[in-house]
Short mmCIF file of C-alpha atoms in Angstrom, two decimals:
data_model
loop_
_atom_site.label_atom_id
_atom_site.label_comp_id
_atom_site.label_asym_id
_atom_site.label_seq_id
_atom_site.Cartn_x
_atom_site.Cartn_y
_atom_site.Cartn_z
CA MET E 190 -57.64 4.82 -5.45
CA ALA E 191 -55.94 5.42 -8.69
CA ALA E 192 -54.87 9.06 -7.87
CA GLU E 193 -53.53 7.47 -4.30
CA LEU E 194 -51.41 5.23 -6.35
CA GLY E 195 -50.09 7.94 -8.51
CA GLY E 196 -49.10 9.94 -5.54
CA ALA E 197 -47.48 7.08 -3.63
CA LEU E 198 -45.44 6.36 -6.73
CA ALA E 199 -44.69 9.97 -7.41
CA ALA E 200 -43.42 10.15 -3.80
CA VAL E 201 -41.20 6.79 -4.27
CA SER E 202 -39.70 8.32 -7.43
CA LEU E 203 -38.86 11.75 -6.02
CA HIS E 204 -37.05 9.64 -2.93
CA ASP E 205 -35.55 7.60 -5.47
CA ASP E 206 -34.13 10.84 -7.11
CA TYR E 207 -32.64 11.94 -3.90
CA VAL E 208 -30.85 8.70 -3.19
CA THR E 209 -29.62 8.77 -6.80
CA ALA E 210 -28.61 12.54 -6.54
CA ALA E 211 -26.71 11.84 -3.26
CA TYR E 212 -24.60 8.82 -4.85
CA LEU E 213 -24.14 10.91 -7.93
CA VAL E 214 -22.38 13.59 -5.81
CA LEU E 215 -19.69 10.87 -4.70
CA PHE E 216 -19.54 9.72 -8.33
CA ALA E 217 -18.89 13.53 -9.58
CA LEU E 218 -16.43 14.30 -6.81
CA LEU E 219 -14.52 11.17 -7.72
CA LEU E 220 -14.53 12.18 -11.28
CA ILE E 221 -13.47 15.45 -10.65
CA TYR E 222 -10.39 14.25 -8.80
CA LEU E 223 -9.76 11.78 -11.39
CA ALA E 224 -9.62 14.45 -13.98
CA VAL E 225 -7.25 16.68 -11.88
CA MET E 226 -5.04 13.99 -11.31
CA ALA E 227 -4.79 12.98 -15.03
CA THR E 228 -4.21 16.55 -15.43
CA LYS E 229 -1.26 16.44 -13.44
CA LEU E 230 0.21 13.33 -14.90
CA ALA E 231 0.02 14.65 -18.16
CA ARG E 232 2.10 17.84 -17.10
CA LEU E 233 4.75 15.20 -15.45
CA GLU E 234 4.78 13.34 -18.52
CA ARG E 235 5.60 16.51 -20.62
CA GLU E 236 8.07 17.64 -18.48
CA LEU E 237 9.78 14.37 -18.21
CA ALA E 238 9.74 14.07 -21.85
CA GLU E 239 11.30 17.74 -22.02
CA LEU E 240 14.14 16.71 -19.46
CA ASN E 241 14.47 13.55 -21.60
CA GLU E 242 15.36 15.62 -24.55
CA LEU E 243 17.54 18.02 -22.76
CA ALA E 244 19.71 15.25 -21.45
CA ASP E 245 19.89 13.55 -24.90
CA ASN E 246 21.23 16.91 -26.33
CA ARG E 247 23.86 17.39 -23.55
CA PRO E 248 27.54 16.40 -24.86
CA PRO E 249 28.79 13.03 -23.25
CA VAL E 250 30.33 12.91 -20.10
CA ALA E 251 33.65 10.81 -19.51
CA PRO E 252 33.27 8.45 -16.75
CA ALA E 253 35.05 9.79 -13.51
CA GLY E 254 38.52 8.45 -13.04
CA ALA E 255 38.72 7.54 -16.83
CA GLU E 256 42.29 8.73 -18.39
CA ARG E 257 42.97 8.84 -22.09
CA GLN E 258 45.96 7.23 -23.28
CA GLY E 259 48.87 9.39 -23.68
CA GLU E 260 47.33 12.47 -21.66
CA PRO E 261 47.99 13.29 -18.10
CA ALA E 262 45.17 12.80 -15.48
CA ARG E 263 42.67 15.48 -15.32
CA ASP E 264 40.39 16.13 -12.45
CA SER E 265 37.39 15.18 -14.28
CA GLU E 266 34.00 15.25 -12.82
CA PRO E 267 30.31 14.42 -14.28
CA VAL E 268 28.59 17.57 -15.45
CA GLY E 269 25.95 18.66 -12.69
CA ALA E 270 27.74 16.72 -10.02
CA GLY E 271 28.16 18.80 -6.96
CA GLU E 272 25.82 21.39 -8.14
CA SER E 273 23.64 23.28 -5.86
CA ALA E 274 20.14 24.48 -6.43
CA PRO E 275 19.84 27.91 -7.43
CA MET S 289 -7.94 -3.11 -6.56
CA LEU S 290 -9.05 -3.72 -3.01
CA THR S 291 -10.87 -0.63 -2.74
CA VAL S 292 -12.75 -1.07 -5.99
CA LEU S 293 -13.83 -4.52 -4.75
CA VAL S 294 -14.86 -3.13 -1.32
CA LEU S 295 -17.01 -0.02 -2.83
CA SER S 296 -18.63 -2.51 -5.32
CA ALA S 297 -19.62 -4.59 -2.72
CA ALA S 298 -20.87 -1.74 -0.63
CA LEU S 299 -22.97 -0.50 -3.37
CA ALA S 300 -24.55 -3.83 -3.93
CA LEU S 301 -25.24 -4.01 -0.42
CA VAL S 302 -27.08 -0.76 -0.33
CA PHE S 303 -29.23 -1.59 -3.31
CA PHE S 304 -29.98 -5.18 -3.37
CA TYR S 305 -29.46 -6.16 0.47
CA ALA S 306 -30.03 -3.52 2.85
CA PRO S 307 -33.83 -3.26 3.68
CA ASP S 308 -36.08 -0.16 3.50
CA ASP S 309 -35.96 1.75 6.87
CA ALA S 310 -39.20 1.60 8.61
CA ASP S 311 -39.77 5.18 8.92
CA GLN S 312 -37.84 6.73 6.05
CA GLY S 313 -38.21 3.91 3.50
CA PHE S 314 -35.77 3.85 0.49
CA VAL S 315 -34.25 7.41 0.96
CA GLN S 316 -32.58 6.43 4.40
CA ARG S 317 -30.07 4.49 1.79
CA ILE S 318 -28.56 7.96 2.02
CA PHE S 319 -27.15 7.25 5.30
CA TYR S 320 -24.89 4.47 3.69
CA ILE S 321 -22.92 7.03 1.99
CA HIS S 322 -23.21 10.30 4.13
CA VAL S 323 -22.20 8.89 7.37
CA PRO S 324 -19.14 7.03 6.36
CA LEU S 325 -18.21 10.08 4.30
CA ALA S 326 -18.63 12.16 7.61
CA ILE S 327 -16.54 9.58 9.55
CA VAL S 328 -13.66 9.29 7.27
CA ALA S 329 -13.71 13.08 6.62
CA LEU S 330 -13.34 13.82 10.49
CA GLY S 331 -10.56 10.82 10.71
CA GLY S 332 -8.80 12.23 7.99
CA PHE S 333 -8.34 15.84 10.04
CA VAL S 334 -7.51 13.97 12.87
CA VAL S 335 -4.81 11.88 11.16
CA GLY S 336 -3.73 15.19 9.65
CA ALA S 337 -2.99 16.63 13.01
CA ALA S 338 -1.11 13.52 14.23
CA MET S 339 1.06 13.73 11.23
CA ALA S 340 1.65 17.64 11.59
CA VAL S 341 2.61 16.58 15.24
CA ALA S 342 5.25 14.34 13.83
CA HIS S 343 6.42 17.14 11.65
CA LEU S 344 6.57 19.44 14.37
CA ARG S 345 8.66 16.77 16.57
CA THR S 346 11.27 15.65 13.42
CA ARG S 347 11.11 18.77 11.29
CA ASP S 348 11.13 16.48 8.46
CA PRO S 349 9.10 18.18 5.51
CA ARG S 350 8.00 14.49 4.51
CA TRP S 351 5.67 14.81 7.38
CA ASP S 352 4.31 18.26 6.62
CA MET S 353 3.34 17.10 3.04
CA ARG S 354 1.70 13.65 4.41
CA SER S 355 -0.26 16.18 6.80
CA TYR S 356 -1.10 18.53 3.88
CA VAL S 357 -2.51 15.64 1.58
CA ALA S 358 -4.60 14.03 4.32
CA ILE S 359 -5.99 17.66 5.31
CA HIS S 360 -6.64 18.38 1.69
CA LEU S 361 -8.62 14.84 0.82
CA ALA S 362 -10.53 15.03 4.07
CA LEU S 363 -11.77 18.60 2.98
CA VAL S 364 -12.87 16.95 -0.63
CA LEU S 365 -15.01 14.44 1.49
CA ALA S 366 -16.40 17.08 3.63
CA VAL S 367 -17.66 18.93 0.59
CA GLY S 368 -19.32 15.60 -0.08
CA VAL S 369 -20.76 15.04 3.37
CA LEU S 370 -22.24 18.76 3.24
CA ILE S 371 -23.90 17.93 -0.07
CA THR S 372 -25.24 14.43 0.60
CA GLY S 373 -26.57 15.79 4.10
CA ALA S 374 -28.11 18.66 2.62
CA ILE S 375 -30.05 16.09 -0.09
CA TRP S 376 -30.90 13.90 2.89
CA ALA S 377 -32.27 16.82 5.10
CA ARG S 378 -34.43 17.71 1.86
CA ALA S 379 -35.93 14.17 1.54
CA ALA S 380 -36.47 13.38 5.30
CA TRP S 381 -37.06 16.88 6.75
CA GLY S 382 -38.29 18.65 3.83
CA VAL S 383 -35.44 21.20 4.18
CA TRP S 384 -32.01 21.69 2.74
CA TRP S 385 -30.65 22.93 5.96
CA ASP S 386 -31.57 23.26 9.55
CA TRP S 387 -29.87 25.71 11.52
CA ASN S 388 -31.23 24.66 14.86
CA ASP S 389 -29.63 21.28 14.21
CA SER S 390 -26.29 21.47 16.09
CA THR S 391 -24.80 18.59 14.28
CA LEU S 392 -24.99 20.29 10.95
CA VAL S 393 -23.82 23.61 12.22
CA SER S 394 -20.69 22.12 14.10
CA PHE S 395 -19.76 20.14 11.20
CA LEU S 396 -20.13 23.49 8.92
CA ILE S 397 -17.75 25.17 11.47
CA ILE S 398 -15.35 22.60 11.16
CA PHE S 399 -15.49 22.64 7.37
CA LEU S 400 -15.10 26.49 7.46
CA LEU S 401 -12.13 26.27 9.65
CA TYR S 402 -10.30 23.91 7.57
CA ALA S 403 -11.02 25.94 4.68
CA THR S 404 -8.70 28.57 5.73
CA TYR S 405 -5.99 26.03 5.78
CA GLN S 406 -4.88 26.30 2.23
CA PRO S 407 -5.15 30.38 2.09
CA LEU S 408 -2.97 30.25 5.29
CA ARG S 409 -0.31 28.30 3.83
CA PHE S 410 -0.62 30.49 0.51
CA ALA S 411 -0.22 33.63 2.38
CA ILE S 412 3.35 32.53 3.77
CA GLU S 413 5.97 32.75 1.02
CA ASP S 414 8.99 31.01 3.26
CA PRO S 415 8.47 27.38 2.97
CA GLU S 416 9.68 26.61 6.41
CA ARG S 417 7.67 28.87 8.19
CA GLN S 418 4.84 27.88 6.01
CA ALA S 419 5.30 24.15 7.04
CA ARG S 420 5.57 25.21 10.72
CA TYR S 421 2.59 27.35 11.07
CA ALA S 422 0.52 24.89 8.76
CA SER S 423 1.47 22.08 11.27
CA VAL S 424 0.50 24.16 14.22
CA PHE S 425 -2.95 25.10 12.58
CA ALA S 426 -3.35 21.30 12.02
CA VAL S 427 -2.74 20.06 15.49
CA VAL S 428 -4.89 22.98 17.01
CA ALA S 429 -7.76 22.00 14.55
CA GLY S 430 -7.12 18.66 14.87
CA VAL S 431 -7.91 18.73 18.66
CA PHE S 432 -10.91 21.02 18.09
CA VAL S 433 -12.62 18.34 15.75
CA PRO S 434 -13.26 15.72 18.54
CA LEU S 435 -13.94 18.35 21.30
CA ASN S 436 -16.42 19.72 18.97
CA PHE S 437 -18.15 16.40 18.46
CA MET S 438 -18.22 15.65 21.79
CA ALA S 439 -19.65 18.92 23.03
CA VAL S 440 -22.54 18.51 20.31
CA ARG S 441 -23.52 15.04 21.53
CA LEU S 442 -23.41 16.35 25.32
CA ALA S 443 -25.91 18.97 24.13
CA GLN S 444 -29.55 18.77 24.31
CA ALA S 445 -31.51 16.48 22.32
CA TYR S 446 -31.65 16.95 18.51
CA VAL S 447 -33.31 15.17 15.68
CA HIS S 448 -30.15 14.57 13.84
CA PRO S 449 -29.42 10.66 13.69
CA SER S 450 -26.19 9.90 15.89
CA LEU S 451 -23.77 7.19 15.50
CA GLY S 452 -25.15 5.45 18.49
CA SER S 453 -28.28 4.89 16.57
CA ALA S 454 -26.19 3.03 14.00
CA LYS S 455 -25.23 0.67 16.93
CA ASN S 456 -29.09 -0.33 17.22
CA LEU S 457 -29.48 -1.26 13.60
CA PRO S 458 -30.29 -4.62 12.40
CA GLY S 459 -27.73 -7.07 11.03
CA SER S 460 -28.28 -6.43 7.57
CA MET S 461 -28.22 -2.63 7.88
CA ARG S 462 -25.15 -2.91 10.26
CA LEU S 463 -23.37 -5.01 7.85
CA THR S 464 -23.94 -2.79 5.04
CA PHE S 465 -22.96 0.46 6.94
CA LEU S 466 -19.68 -1.43 7.80
CA VAL S 467 -18.90 -2.40 4.65
CA SER S 468 -19.46 1.14 3.05
CA LEU S 469 -17.35 2.82 5.95
CA ALA S 470 -14.67 0.23 5.10
CA GLY S 471 -15.12 1.15 1.39
CA ILE S 472 -14.90 4.89 2.06
CA ALA S 473 -11.85 4.46 4.38
CA LEU S 474 -10.05 2.38 1.70
CA LEU S 475 -11.02 4.88 -0.97
CA TYR S 476 -9.52 7.65 1.22
CA ALA S 477 -6.26 5.81 1.78
CA THR S 478 -5.79 5.19 -2.12
CA LEU S 479 -6.22 8.80 -3.17
CA TRP S 480 -3.83 9.55 -0.20
CA LYS S 481 -1.40 7.43 -1.68
CA TYR S 482 -1.59 8.54 -5.30
CA GLU S 483 -1.42 12.01 -4.35
CA MET S 484 1.48 11.28 -2.30
CA THR S 485 3.23 9.68 -5.09
CA SER S 486 2.18 12.40 -7.44
CA LYS S 487 3.74 15.02 -5.37
CA TYR S 488 6.83 13.02 -4.80
CA ALA S 489 7.40 12.44 -8.65
CA SER S 490 6.79 16.45 -9.18
CA ALA S 491 9.45 17.21 -6.52
CA GLN S 492 11.87 14.68 -8.01
CA LEU S 493 11.33 16.10 -11.35
CA ARG S 494 11.82 19.50 -10.16
CA ALA S 495 15.21 18.31 -8.63
CA LEU S 496 16.15 16.86 -11.84
CA ARG S 497 15.29 19.82 -13.84
CA ARG S 498 17.66 22.01 -11.43
CA LYS S 499 20.54 19.32 -11.79
CA LEU S 500 20.19 19.64 -15.85
CA GLY S 501 20.12 23.29 -15.46
CA ALA S 502 16.72 23.78 -17.17
CA PRO S 503 14.65 26.74 -16.41
CA ASP S 504 11.82 25.62 -14.20
CA ALA S 505 8.69 26.91 -15.79
CA THR S 506 6.57 25.50 -13.44
CA ALA S 507 8.12 27.14 -10.31
CA ARG S 508 5.67 29.48 -8.40
CA ARG S 509 4.25 30.30 -5.25
CA SER S 510 2.34 27.47 -3.85
CA ALA S 511 -0.05 26.24 -0.89
CA ALA S 512 1.43 22.61 -1.13
CA PRO S 513 4.62 21.94 0.77
CA ALA S 514 8.14 22.17 -1.12
CA LEU S 515 10.12 19.21 -0.67
CA PRO S 516 13.85 19.86 -0.63
CA PRO S 517 15.80 17.35 -2.59
CA ALA S 518 17.19 15.86 0.36
CA ALA S 519 13.61 14.97 1.86
CA GLN S 520 12.20 13.36 -1.30
CA GLY S 521 11.71 9.38 -0.87
CA THR S 522 9.25 7.09 -0.99
CA VAL S 523 5.37 7.66 0.53
#
């Protein structure tokens, strides 16, 4: 009787393990996906900070159409405007 | 937020509400994750095909990007289907894989077919050609998915539980199954949106880098679609 009960409990426990394993698969997939997305986000943040720094170090640009007093009007255009991709 | 709520509700229903199956007992609860994953994965492939059709019609690279992300995510879910299916087969039939089961083998064929999608993209250097060939592949493979599914269903009797048997489920089991299906579908849609936002942000950063004249250290050959600045926009 005790042996039968033990066998039944072992079977239930084994089936529990299978169900747990199946749900852990989904959890693991989600976790891996989140880790990949976090890495991508960190890279984007790093690049953005780098570009921000680059933009800060650029010389200030006069607004288009602005004229200095006593100077003739110049064809001024913001740096980068009209640039085409390399 | 809705995705988290529905998935939490689905898990609660699976473990605290749905009764044990008369034949398989507790192990049948794998059904509530395995079947929704399979349906959403196959649906994702078909959605990817529909987006590829839109790309071929409009030549808008954003549709190629949408199709790429839909197929990429469906492939991730398909990995989950194969693993949870193997675990269920081991628990119910005593084997990890049964080559005589046409449903298993047909799903593996579809998975392997789509596993070639990314290498195909990577093999083509010209972005325009890459997008066009990938869209043609996505359309052909997307048509193959339901055809293959129907062919298997029309084939001889087999032991694999069919979706038809899900219709005959008792009310509590059916409710649990439908909530699980909604949860996985919402998870797929949420991840698709996140991935699209990430791809657009990357493309905009690249465009900004070019405008500022900074060297693009991240520029490299990729299987992912390259969006030209003019095509960047919202998801």
